[in-house]
Coordinates of C-alpha atoms and ligand atoms in Angstrom, one line a residue:
X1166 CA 0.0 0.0 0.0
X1167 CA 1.4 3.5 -1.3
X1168 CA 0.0 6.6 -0.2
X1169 CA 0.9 10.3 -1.0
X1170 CA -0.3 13.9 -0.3
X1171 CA -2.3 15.2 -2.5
X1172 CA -0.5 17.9 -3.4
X1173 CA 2.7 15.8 -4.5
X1174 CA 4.6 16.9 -7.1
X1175 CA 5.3 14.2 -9.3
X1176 CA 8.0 15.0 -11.6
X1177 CA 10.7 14.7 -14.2
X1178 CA 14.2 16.8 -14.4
X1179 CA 17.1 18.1 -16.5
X1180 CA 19.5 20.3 -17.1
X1181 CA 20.0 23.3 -19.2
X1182 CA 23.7 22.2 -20.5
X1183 CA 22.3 18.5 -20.4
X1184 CA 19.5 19.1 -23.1
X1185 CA 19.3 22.6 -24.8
X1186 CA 21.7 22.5 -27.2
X1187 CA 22.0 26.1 -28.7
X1188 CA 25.1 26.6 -27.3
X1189 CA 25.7 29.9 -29.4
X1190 CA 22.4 31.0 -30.6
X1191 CA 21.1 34.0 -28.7
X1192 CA 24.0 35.4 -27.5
X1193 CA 24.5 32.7 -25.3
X1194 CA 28.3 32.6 -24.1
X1195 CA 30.4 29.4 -23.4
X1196 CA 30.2 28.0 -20.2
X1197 CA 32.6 25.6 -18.8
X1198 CA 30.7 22.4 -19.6
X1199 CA 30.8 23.7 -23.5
X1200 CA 34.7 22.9 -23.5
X1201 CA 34.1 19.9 -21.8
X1202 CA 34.6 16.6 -24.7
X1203 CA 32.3 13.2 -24.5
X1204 CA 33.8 10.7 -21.9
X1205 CA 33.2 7.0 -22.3
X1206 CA 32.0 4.6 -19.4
X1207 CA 35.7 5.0 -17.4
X1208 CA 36.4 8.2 -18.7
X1209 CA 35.2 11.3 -17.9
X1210 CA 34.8 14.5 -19.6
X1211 CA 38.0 16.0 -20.4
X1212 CA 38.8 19.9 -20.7
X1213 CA 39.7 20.5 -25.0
X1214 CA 39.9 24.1 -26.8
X1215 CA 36.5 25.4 -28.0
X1216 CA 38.4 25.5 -31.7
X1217 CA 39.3 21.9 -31.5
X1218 CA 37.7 20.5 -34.4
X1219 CA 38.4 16.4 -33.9
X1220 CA 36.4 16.0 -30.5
X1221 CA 32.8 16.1 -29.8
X1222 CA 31.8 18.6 -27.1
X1223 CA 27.9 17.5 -26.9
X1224 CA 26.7 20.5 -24.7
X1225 CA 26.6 22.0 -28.2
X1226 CA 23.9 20.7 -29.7
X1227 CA 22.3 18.2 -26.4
X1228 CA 19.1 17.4 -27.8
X1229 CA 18.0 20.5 -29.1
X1230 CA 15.3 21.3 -26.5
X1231 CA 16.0 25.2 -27.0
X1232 CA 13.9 24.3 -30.6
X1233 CA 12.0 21.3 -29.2
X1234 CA 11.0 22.2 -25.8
X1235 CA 7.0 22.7 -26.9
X1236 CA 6.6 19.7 -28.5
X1237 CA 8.8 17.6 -26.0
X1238 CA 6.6 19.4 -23.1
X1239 CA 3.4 17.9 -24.9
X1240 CA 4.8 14.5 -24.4
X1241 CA 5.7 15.9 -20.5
X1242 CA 2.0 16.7 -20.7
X1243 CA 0.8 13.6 -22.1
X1244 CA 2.9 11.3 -18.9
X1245 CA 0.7 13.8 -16.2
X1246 CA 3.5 15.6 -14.8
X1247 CA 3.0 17.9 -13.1
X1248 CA 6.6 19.5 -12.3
X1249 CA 9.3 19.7 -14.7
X1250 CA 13.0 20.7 -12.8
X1251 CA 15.3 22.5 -15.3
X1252 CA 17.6 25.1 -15.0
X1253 CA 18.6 28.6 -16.2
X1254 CA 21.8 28.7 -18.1
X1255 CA 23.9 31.3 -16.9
X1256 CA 25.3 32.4 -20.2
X1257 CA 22.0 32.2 -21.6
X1258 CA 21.4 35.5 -19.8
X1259 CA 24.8 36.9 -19.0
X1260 CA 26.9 35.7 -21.4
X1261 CA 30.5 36.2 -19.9
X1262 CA 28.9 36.8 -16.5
X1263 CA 30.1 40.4 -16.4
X1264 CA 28.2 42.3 -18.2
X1265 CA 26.0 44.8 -17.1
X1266 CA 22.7 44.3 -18.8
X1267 CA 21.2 41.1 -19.4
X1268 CA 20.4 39.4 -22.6
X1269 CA 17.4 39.8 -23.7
X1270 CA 17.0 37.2 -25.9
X1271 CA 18.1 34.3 -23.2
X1272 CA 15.5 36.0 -20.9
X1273 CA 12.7 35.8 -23.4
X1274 CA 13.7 32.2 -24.1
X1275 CA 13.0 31.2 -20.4
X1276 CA 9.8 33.4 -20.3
X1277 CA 8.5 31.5 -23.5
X1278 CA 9.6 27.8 -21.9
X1279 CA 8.0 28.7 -18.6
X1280 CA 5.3 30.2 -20.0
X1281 CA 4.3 26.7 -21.5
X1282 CA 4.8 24.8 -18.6
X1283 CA 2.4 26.5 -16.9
X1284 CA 0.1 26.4 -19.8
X1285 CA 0.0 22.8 -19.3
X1286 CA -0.3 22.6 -15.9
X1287 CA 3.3 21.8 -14.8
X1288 CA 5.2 23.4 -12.2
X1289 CA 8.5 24.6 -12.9
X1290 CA 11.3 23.6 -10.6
X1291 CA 14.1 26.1 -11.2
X1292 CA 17.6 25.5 -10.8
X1293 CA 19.6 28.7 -10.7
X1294 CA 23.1 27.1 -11.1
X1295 CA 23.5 23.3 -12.7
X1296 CA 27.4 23.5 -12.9
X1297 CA 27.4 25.9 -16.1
X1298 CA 29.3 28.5 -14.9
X1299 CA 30.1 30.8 -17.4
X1300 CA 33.9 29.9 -18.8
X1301 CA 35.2 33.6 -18.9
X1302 CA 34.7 33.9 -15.1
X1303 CA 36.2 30.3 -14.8
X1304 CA 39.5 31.2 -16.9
X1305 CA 39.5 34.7 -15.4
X1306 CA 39.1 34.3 -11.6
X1307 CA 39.3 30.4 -11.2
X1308 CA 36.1 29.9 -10.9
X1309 CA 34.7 29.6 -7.2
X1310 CA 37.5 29.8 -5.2
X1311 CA 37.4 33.7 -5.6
X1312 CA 34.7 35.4 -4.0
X1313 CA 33.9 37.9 -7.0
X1314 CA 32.0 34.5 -8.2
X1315 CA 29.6 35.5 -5.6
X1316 CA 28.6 38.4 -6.6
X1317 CA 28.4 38.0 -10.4
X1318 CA 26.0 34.9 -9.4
X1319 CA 24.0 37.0 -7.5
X1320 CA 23.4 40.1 -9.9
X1321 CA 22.3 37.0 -12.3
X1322 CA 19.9 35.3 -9.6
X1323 CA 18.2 38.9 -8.9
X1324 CA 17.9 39.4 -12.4
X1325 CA 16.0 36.1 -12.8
X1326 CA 14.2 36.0 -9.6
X1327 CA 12.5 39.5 -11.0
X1328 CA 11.7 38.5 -14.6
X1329 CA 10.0 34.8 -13.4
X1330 CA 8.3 36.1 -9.8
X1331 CA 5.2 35.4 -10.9
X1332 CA 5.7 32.7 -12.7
X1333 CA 8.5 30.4 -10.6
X1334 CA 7.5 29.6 -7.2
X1335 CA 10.0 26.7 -6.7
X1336 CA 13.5 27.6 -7.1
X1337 CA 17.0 25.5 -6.0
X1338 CA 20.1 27.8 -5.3
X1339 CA 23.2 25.4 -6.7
X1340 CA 23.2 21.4 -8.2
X1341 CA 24.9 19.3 -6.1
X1342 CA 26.5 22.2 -4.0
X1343 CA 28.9 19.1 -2.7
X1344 CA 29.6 17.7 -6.0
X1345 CA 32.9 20.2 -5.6
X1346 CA 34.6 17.3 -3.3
X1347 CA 34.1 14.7 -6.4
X1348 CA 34.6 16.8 -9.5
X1349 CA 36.8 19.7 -9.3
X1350 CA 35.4 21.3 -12.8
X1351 CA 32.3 22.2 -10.6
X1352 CA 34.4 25.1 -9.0
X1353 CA 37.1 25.8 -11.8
X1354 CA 37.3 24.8 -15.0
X1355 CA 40.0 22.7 -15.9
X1356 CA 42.4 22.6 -12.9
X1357 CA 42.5 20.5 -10.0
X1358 CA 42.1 22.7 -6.0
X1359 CA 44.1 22.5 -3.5
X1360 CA 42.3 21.8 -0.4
X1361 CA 42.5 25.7 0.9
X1362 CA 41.2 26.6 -2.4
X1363 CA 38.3 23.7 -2.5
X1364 CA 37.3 25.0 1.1
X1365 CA 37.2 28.3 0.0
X1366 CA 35.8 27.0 -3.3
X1367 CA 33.0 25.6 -0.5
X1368 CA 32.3 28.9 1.4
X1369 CA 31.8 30.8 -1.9
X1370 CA 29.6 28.4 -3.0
X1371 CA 27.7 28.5 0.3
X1372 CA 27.7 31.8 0.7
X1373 CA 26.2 32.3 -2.9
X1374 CA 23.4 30.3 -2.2
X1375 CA 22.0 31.8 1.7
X1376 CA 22.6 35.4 -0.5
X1377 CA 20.3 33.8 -3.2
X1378 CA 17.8 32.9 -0.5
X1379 CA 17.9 36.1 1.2
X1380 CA 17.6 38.3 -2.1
X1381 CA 14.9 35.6 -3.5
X1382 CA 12.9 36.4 -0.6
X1383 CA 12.8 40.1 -0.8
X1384 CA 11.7 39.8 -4.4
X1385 CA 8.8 37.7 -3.7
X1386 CA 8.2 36.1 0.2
X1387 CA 6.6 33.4 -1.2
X1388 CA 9.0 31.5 -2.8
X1389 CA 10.1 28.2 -1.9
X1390 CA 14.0 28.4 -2.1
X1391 CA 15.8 24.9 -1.6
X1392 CA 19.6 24.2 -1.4
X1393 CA 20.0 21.0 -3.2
X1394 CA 23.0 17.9 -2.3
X1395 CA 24.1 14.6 -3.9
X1396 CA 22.9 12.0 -1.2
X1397 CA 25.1 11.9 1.6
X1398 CA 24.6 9.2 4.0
X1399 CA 27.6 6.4 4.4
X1400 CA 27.5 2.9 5.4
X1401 CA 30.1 1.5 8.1
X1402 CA 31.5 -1.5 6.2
X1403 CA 31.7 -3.7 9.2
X1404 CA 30.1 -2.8 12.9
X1405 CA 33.6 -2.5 14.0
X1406 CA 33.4 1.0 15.8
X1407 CA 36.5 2.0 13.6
X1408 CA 33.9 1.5 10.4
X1409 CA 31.3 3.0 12.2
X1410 CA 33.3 6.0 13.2
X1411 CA 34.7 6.7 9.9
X1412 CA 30.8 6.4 8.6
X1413 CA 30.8 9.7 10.5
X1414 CA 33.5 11.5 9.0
X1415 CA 32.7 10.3 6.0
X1416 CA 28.8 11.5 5.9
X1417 CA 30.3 15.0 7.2
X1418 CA 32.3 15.2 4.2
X1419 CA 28.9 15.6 2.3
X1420 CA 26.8 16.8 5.0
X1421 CA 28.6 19.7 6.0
X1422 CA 27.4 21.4 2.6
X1423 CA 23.3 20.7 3.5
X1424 CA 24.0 21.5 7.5
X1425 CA 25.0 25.0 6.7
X1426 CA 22.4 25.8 4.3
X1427 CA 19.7 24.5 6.4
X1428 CA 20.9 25.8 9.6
X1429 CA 22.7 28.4 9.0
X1430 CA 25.9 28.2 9.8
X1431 CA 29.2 26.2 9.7
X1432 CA 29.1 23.2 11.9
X1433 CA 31.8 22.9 14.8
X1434 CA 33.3 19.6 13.4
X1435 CA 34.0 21.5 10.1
X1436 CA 35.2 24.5 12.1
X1437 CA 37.5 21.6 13.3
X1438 CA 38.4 20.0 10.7
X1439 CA 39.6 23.2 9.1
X1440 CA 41.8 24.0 11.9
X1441 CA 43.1 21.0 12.2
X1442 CA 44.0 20.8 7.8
X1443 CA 45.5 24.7 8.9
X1444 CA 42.7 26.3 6.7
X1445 CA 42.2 29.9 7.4
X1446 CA 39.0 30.7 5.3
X1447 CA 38.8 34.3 4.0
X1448 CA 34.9 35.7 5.2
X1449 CA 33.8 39.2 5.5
X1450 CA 32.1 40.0 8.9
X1451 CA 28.7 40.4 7.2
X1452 CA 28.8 36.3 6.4
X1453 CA 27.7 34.9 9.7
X1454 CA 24.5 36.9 9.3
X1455 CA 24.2 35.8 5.7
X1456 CA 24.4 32.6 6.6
X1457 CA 21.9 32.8 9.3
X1458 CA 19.1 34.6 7.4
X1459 CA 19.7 32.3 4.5
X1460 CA 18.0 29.2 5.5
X1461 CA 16.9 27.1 2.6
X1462 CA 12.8 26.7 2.9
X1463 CA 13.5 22.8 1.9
X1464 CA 16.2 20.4 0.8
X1465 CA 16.4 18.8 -2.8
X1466 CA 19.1 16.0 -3.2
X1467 CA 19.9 13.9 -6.0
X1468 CA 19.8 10.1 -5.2
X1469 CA 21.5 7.2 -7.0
X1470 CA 23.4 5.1 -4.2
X1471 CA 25.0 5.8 -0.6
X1472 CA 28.7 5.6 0.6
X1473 CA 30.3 2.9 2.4
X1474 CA 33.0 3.4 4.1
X1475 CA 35.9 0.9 5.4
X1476 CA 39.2 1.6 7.3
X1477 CA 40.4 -1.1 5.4
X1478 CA 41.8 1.1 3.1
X1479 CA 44.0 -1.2 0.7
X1480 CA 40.1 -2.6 -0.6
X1481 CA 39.1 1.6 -1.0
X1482 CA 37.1 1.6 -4.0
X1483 CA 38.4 4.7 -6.4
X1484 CA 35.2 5.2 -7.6
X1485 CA 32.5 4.8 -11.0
X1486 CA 32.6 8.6 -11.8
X1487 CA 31.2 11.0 -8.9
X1488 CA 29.3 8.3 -7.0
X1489 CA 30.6 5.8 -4.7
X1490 CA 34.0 7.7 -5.0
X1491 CA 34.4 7.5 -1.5
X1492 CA 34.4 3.8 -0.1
X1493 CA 33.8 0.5 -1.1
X1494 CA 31.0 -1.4 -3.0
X1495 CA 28.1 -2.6 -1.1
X1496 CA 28.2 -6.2 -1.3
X1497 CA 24.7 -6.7 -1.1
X1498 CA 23.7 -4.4 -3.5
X1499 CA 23.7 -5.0 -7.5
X1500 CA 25.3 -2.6 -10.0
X1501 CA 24.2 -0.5 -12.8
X1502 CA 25.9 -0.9 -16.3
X1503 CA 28.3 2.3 -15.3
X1504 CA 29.2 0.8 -11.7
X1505 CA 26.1 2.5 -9.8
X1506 CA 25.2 0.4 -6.9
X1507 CA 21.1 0.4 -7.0
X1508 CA 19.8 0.6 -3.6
X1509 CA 16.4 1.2 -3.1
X1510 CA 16.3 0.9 0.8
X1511 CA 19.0 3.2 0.9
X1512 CA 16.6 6.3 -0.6
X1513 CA 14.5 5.5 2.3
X1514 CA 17.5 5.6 4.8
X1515 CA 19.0 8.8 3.6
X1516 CA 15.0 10.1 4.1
X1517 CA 15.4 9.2 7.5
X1518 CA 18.4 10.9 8.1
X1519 CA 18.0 14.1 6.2
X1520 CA 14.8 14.6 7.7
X1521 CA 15.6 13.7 11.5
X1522 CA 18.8 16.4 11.2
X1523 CA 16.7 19.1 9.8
X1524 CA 12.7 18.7 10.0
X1525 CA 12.2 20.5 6.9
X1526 CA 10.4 19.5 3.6
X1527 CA 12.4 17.1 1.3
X1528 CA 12.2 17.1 -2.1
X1529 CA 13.7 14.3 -4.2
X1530 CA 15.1 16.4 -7.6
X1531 CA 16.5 13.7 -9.2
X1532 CA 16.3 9.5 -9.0
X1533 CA 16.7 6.8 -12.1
X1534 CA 18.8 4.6 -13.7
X1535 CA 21.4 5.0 -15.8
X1536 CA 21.1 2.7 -18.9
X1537 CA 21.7 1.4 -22.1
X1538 CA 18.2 1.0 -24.3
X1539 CA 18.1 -2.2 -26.6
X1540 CA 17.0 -0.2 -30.1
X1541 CA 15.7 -3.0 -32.2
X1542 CA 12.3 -1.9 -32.3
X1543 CA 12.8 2.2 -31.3
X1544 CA 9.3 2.5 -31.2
X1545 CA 8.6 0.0 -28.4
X1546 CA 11.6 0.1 -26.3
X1547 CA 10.9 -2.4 -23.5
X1548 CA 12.5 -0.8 -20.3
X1549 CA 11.2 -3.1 -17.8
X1550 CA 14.6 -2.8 -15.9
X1551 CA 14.1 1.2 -15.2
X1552 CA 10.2 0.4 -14.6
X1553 CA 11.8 -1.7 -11.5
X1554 CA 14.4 0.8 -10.9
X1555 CA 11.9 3.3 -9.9
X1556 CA 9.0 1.2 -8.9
X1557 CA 11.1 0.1 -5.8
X1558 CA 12.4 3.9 -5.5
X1559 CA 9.3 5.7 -5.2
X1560 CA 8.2 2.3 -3.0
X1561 CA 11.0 3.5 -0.6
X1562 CA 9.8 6.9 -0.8
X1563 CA 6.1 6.0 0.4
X1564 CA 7.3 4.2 2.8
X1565 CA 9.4 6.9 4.6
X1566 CA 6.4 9.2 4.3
X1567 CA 3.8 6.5 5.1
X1568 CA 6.0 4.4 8.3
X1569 CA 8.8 6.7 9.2
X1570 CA 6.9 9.7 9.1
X1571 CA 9.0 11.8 6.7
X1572 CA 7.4 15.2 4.9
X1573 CA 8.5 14.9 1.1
X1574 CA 7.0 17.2 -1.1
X1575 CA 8.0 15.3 -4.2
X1576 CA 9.8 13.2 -6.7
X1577 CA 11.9 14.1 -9.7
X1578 CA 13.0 11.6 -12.2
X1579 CA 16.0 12.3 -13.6
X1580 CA 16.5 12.4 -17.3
X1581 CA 12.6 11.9 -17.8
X1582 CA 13.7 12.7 -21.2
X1583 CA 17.0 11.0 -22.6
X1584 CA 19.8 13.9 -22.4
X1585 CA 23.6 13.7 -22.5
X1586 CA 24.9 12.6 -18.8
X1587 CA 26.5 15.2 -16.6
X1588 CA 29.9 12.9 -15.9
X1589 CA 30.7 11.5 -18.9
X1590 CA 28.5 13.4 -21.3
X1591 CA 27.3 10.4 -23.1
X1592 CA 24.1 9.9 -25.2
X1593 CA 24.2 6.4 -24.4
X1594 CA 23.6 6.7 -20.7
X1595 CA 20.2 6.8 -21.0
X1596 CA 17.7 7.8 -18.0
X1597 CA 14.8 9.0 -19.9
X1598 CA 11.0 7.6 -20.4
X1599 CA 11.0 9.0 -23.4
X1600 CA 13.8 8.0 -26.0
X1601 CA 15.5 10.7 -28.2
X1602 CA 17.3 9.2 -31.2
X1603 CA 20.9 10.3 -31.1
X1604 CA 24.4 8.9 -30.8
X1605 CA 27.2 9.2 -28.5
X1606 CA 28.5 11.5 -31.4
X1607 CA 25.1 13.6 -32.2
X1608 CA 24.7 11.5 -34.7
X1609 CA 20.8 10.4 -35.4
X1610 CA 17.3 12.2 -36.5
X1611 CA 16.6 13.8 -32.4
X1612 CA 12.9 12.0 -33.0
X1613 CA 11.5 11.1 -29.4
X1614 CA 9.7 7.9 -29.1
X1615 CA 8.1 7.1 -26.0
X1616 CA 9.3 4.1 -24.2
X1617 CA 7.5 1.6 -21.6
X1618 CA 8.3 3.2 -18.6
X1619 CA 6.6 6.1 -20.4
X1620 CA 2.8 4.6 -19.7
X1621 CA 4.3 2.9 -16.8
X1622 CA 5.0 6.6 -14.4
X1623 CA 1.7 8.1 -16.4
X1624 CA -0.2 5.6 -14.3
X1625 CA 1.3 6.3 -11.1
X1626 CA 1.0 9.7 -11.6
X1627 CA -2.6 9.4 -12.3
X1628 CA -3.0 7.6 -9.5
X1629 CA -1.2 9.8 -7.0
X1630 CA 1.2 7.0 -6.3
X1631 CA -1.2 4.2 -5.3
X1632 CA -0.9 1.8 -8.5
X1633 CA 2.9 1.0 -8.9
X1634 CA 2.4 -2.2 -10.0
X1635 CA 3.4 -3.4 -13.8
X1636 CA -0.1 -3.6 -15.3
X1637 CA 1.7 -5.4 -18.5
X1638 CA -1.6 -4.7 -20.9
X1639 CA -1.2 -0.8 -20.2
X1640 CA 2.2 -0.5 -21.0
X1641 CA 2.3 -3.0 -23.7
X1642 CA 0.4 0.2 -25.2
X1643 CA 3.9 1.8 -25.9
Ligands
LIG1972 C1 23.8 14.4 -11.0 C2 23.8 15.7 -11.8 O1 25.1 14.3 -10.4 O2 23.7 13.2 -11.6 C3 23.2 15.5 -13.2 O3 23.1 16.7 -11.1 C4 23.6 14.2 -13.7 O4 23.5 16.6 -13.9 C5 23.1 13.1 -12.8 O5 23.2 14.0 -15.1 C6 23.4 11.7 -13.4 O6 24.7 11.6 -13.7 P1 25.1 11.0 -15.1 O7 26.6 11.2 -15.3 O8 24.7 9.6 -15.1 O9 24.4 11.8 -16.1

């Protein structure tokens, strides 16, 4: 038995960079994912010159949803959603990030795409940052680590808070505002941080996002502001206390990022743990009250798979691309065909924990697998396997609402539409429910075919949850 509020909003999400495409039209500037070439399954995106012609850099062209956004939110419309998470692209509206008017057209763009959300009746959910800081302001200033980041973010965020008040009521500051300790191109561009600069790297970042909240507010009181983090719980490998203990430090790792921006202020073991590393952070004196009247309304956070962590360091996993980077694999859990350990339970455990630190609304922005589609018959692609993968997800999620208690005010799935991945920026690694004909290499026609899973969430949408099950003559229908 599933049961959800009434309200929930049931949802699919992506990224600007991940699926617009138009990386030059409309006086959109480079950001640093448009320098950043396809990866392969091992391999992650790699750093090349914009003018090199023999690699593929597939933020260019994505899958074109700057043109196809109306017809690919007639499909959204079609599945019931009823929000769709996306995000602004920086350099969509301020091109290098330093100018001093914004671009119209990019600010028209996002008027016409929200505008036809609401049309049909989905929410928008809107990411102000989704790691596409613009590239000047990366090569310039090194990105995060210095503070003038801060305020360039925030004369964009005011800009956009003001044009979409009245029609964006759910907003999330930064993507993954602790990806920065897995992928150092979320802070700079191309070079790898030093642990001073990564922690200063942090604070900006941190800071950037309780300014957001506060100046958000003052636009318009009612909107919803969340911070949003990559799931951060960690499993001790063994009960010995040394595994447990490390669990701990571990977690804090992540944690530290979601504890300041839902309390307001930097926890005493990070305060610690700088000292002890010899990190002097720079601040300004106005900060600590920054900090404190910045509290996010509710936490978004991305889930694939937990941590596990293990002082038996010789066995230390080095990691499938940004998850699991820290630990060991789960030996009770199964794997995804890019190393993901799938882990339903665990979605309901991190539930548990977020919510019993904080007590504030959760909102899962992003959840799904991670796949390769077999294309022999495009029209009917049968993906029973991400039907499962987010059957016994959203399973986990009722259940943490319906036994443990937990307020979540909705579920994302990520990639509801197929889009190029954020770590390796592959076509291949598909997470959609609706399949979008293109290669690794851009190659293919772009047509969009609905797949199984497609009917599959459109009838637990419709029925607000309670009908999970795999009703096989319904979604033979694809
Ligand atoms: C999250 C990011 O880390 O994971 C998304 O917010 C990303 O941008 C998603 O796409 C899944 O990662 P990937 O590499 O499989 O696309």
């Amino acid at each position: 038995m599933t049961n959800f509020p009434t309200n929930f909003l049931w949802g699919g999400a992506i990224a600007a960079n991940q699926a617009e495409g138009a990386f030059a039209e409309g006086g959109k500037g480079p950001s640093i994912l448009d320098v950043m070439a396809v990866g392969t399954k091992t391999q992650p995106r790699k750093r090349y010159p914009l003018t090199e012609k023999d690699v593929y850099f597939p933020s260019h062209d994505a899958i074109d949803f700057y043109h196809t956004y109306k017809s690919d939110i007639q499909l959204f419309r079609k599945m019931g959603l009823k929000s769709l998470r996306t995000s602004i692209n920086w350099t969509r509206i301020y091109p290098t990030g330093e100018e001093e008017e914004p671009n119209e057209a990019g600010l028209k763009f996002y008027d016409d795409l929200f505008d036809e959300l609401l049309k049909n009746g989905i929410t928008p959910v809107v990411t102000l940052q989704h790691s596409d800081t613009p590239l000047f302001l990366a090569d310039k200033y090194g990105g995060w680590k210095n503070r003038i980041l801060v305020d360039y973010f925030i004369k964009f965020a005011t800009t956009v808070f003001k044009r979409y008040k009245d029609k964006v009521h759910y907003w999330i500051t930064i993507n993954e505002i602790n990806a920065i300790n897995f992928v150092t191109w979320f802070g700079a561009a191309n070079d790898s941080l030093s642990l001073q600069e990564k922690e200063q790297a942090s604070y900006h970042l941190l800071l950037a996002s309780a300014k957001a909240v506060n100046v958000g507010k003052k636009i318009n009181s009612d909107f919803m502001i969340g911070g949003m983090v990559t799931d951060c719980y960690s499993y001790p490998y063994t009960c010995k206390p040394e595994d447990v203990l490390l669990s701990i430090e571990d977690k804090h790792l992540n944690i530290f990022f979601a504890d300041v921006m839902a309390r307001g202020y930097y926890p005493s073991y990070k305060l610690k743990e700088l000292s002890r590393n010899k990190i002097t952070l720079a601040k300004h004196d106005s900060d600590e009250v920054t900090f404190k009247t910045g509290k996010i309304d509710f936490l978004g956070f991305s889930y694939y798979s937990l941590h596990v962590s293990s002082t038996q360091k010789d066995e230390i996993l080095q990691g499938n691309l940004l998850q699991n980077i820290v630990g060991k694999t789960n030996p009770y859990l199964k794997k995804s065909e890019w190393g993901w350990q799938i882990d339903p339970l665990g979605l309901r455990i991190s539930l548990n924990d977020f919510y019993d630190r904080y007590q504030i609304p959760l909102f899962i922005v992003e959840n799904g697998l991670g796949a390769e589609d077999d294309t022999t018959n495009i029209k009917n692609i049968n993906d029973v396997y991400r039907i499962e993968y987010l059957q016994q997800h959203i399973k986990a999620v009722s259940d943490a609402i319906n036994i443990d208690g937990v307020e979540v005010i909705g579920y994302l799935a990520w990639g509801i539409i197929d889009i190029i991945s954020g770590t390796t920026g592959q076509m291949s690694k598909r997470y959609g429910l609706i399949y979008v004909d293109k290669d690794n290499e851009g190659h293919g026609t772009g047509q969009r075919y609905i797949k199984r899973s497609f009917n599959w969430y459109k009838k637990v949408i419709a029925s607000n949850g309670e009908d999970l099950t795999l009703n096989l003559k319904e979604a033979s229908k694809a």
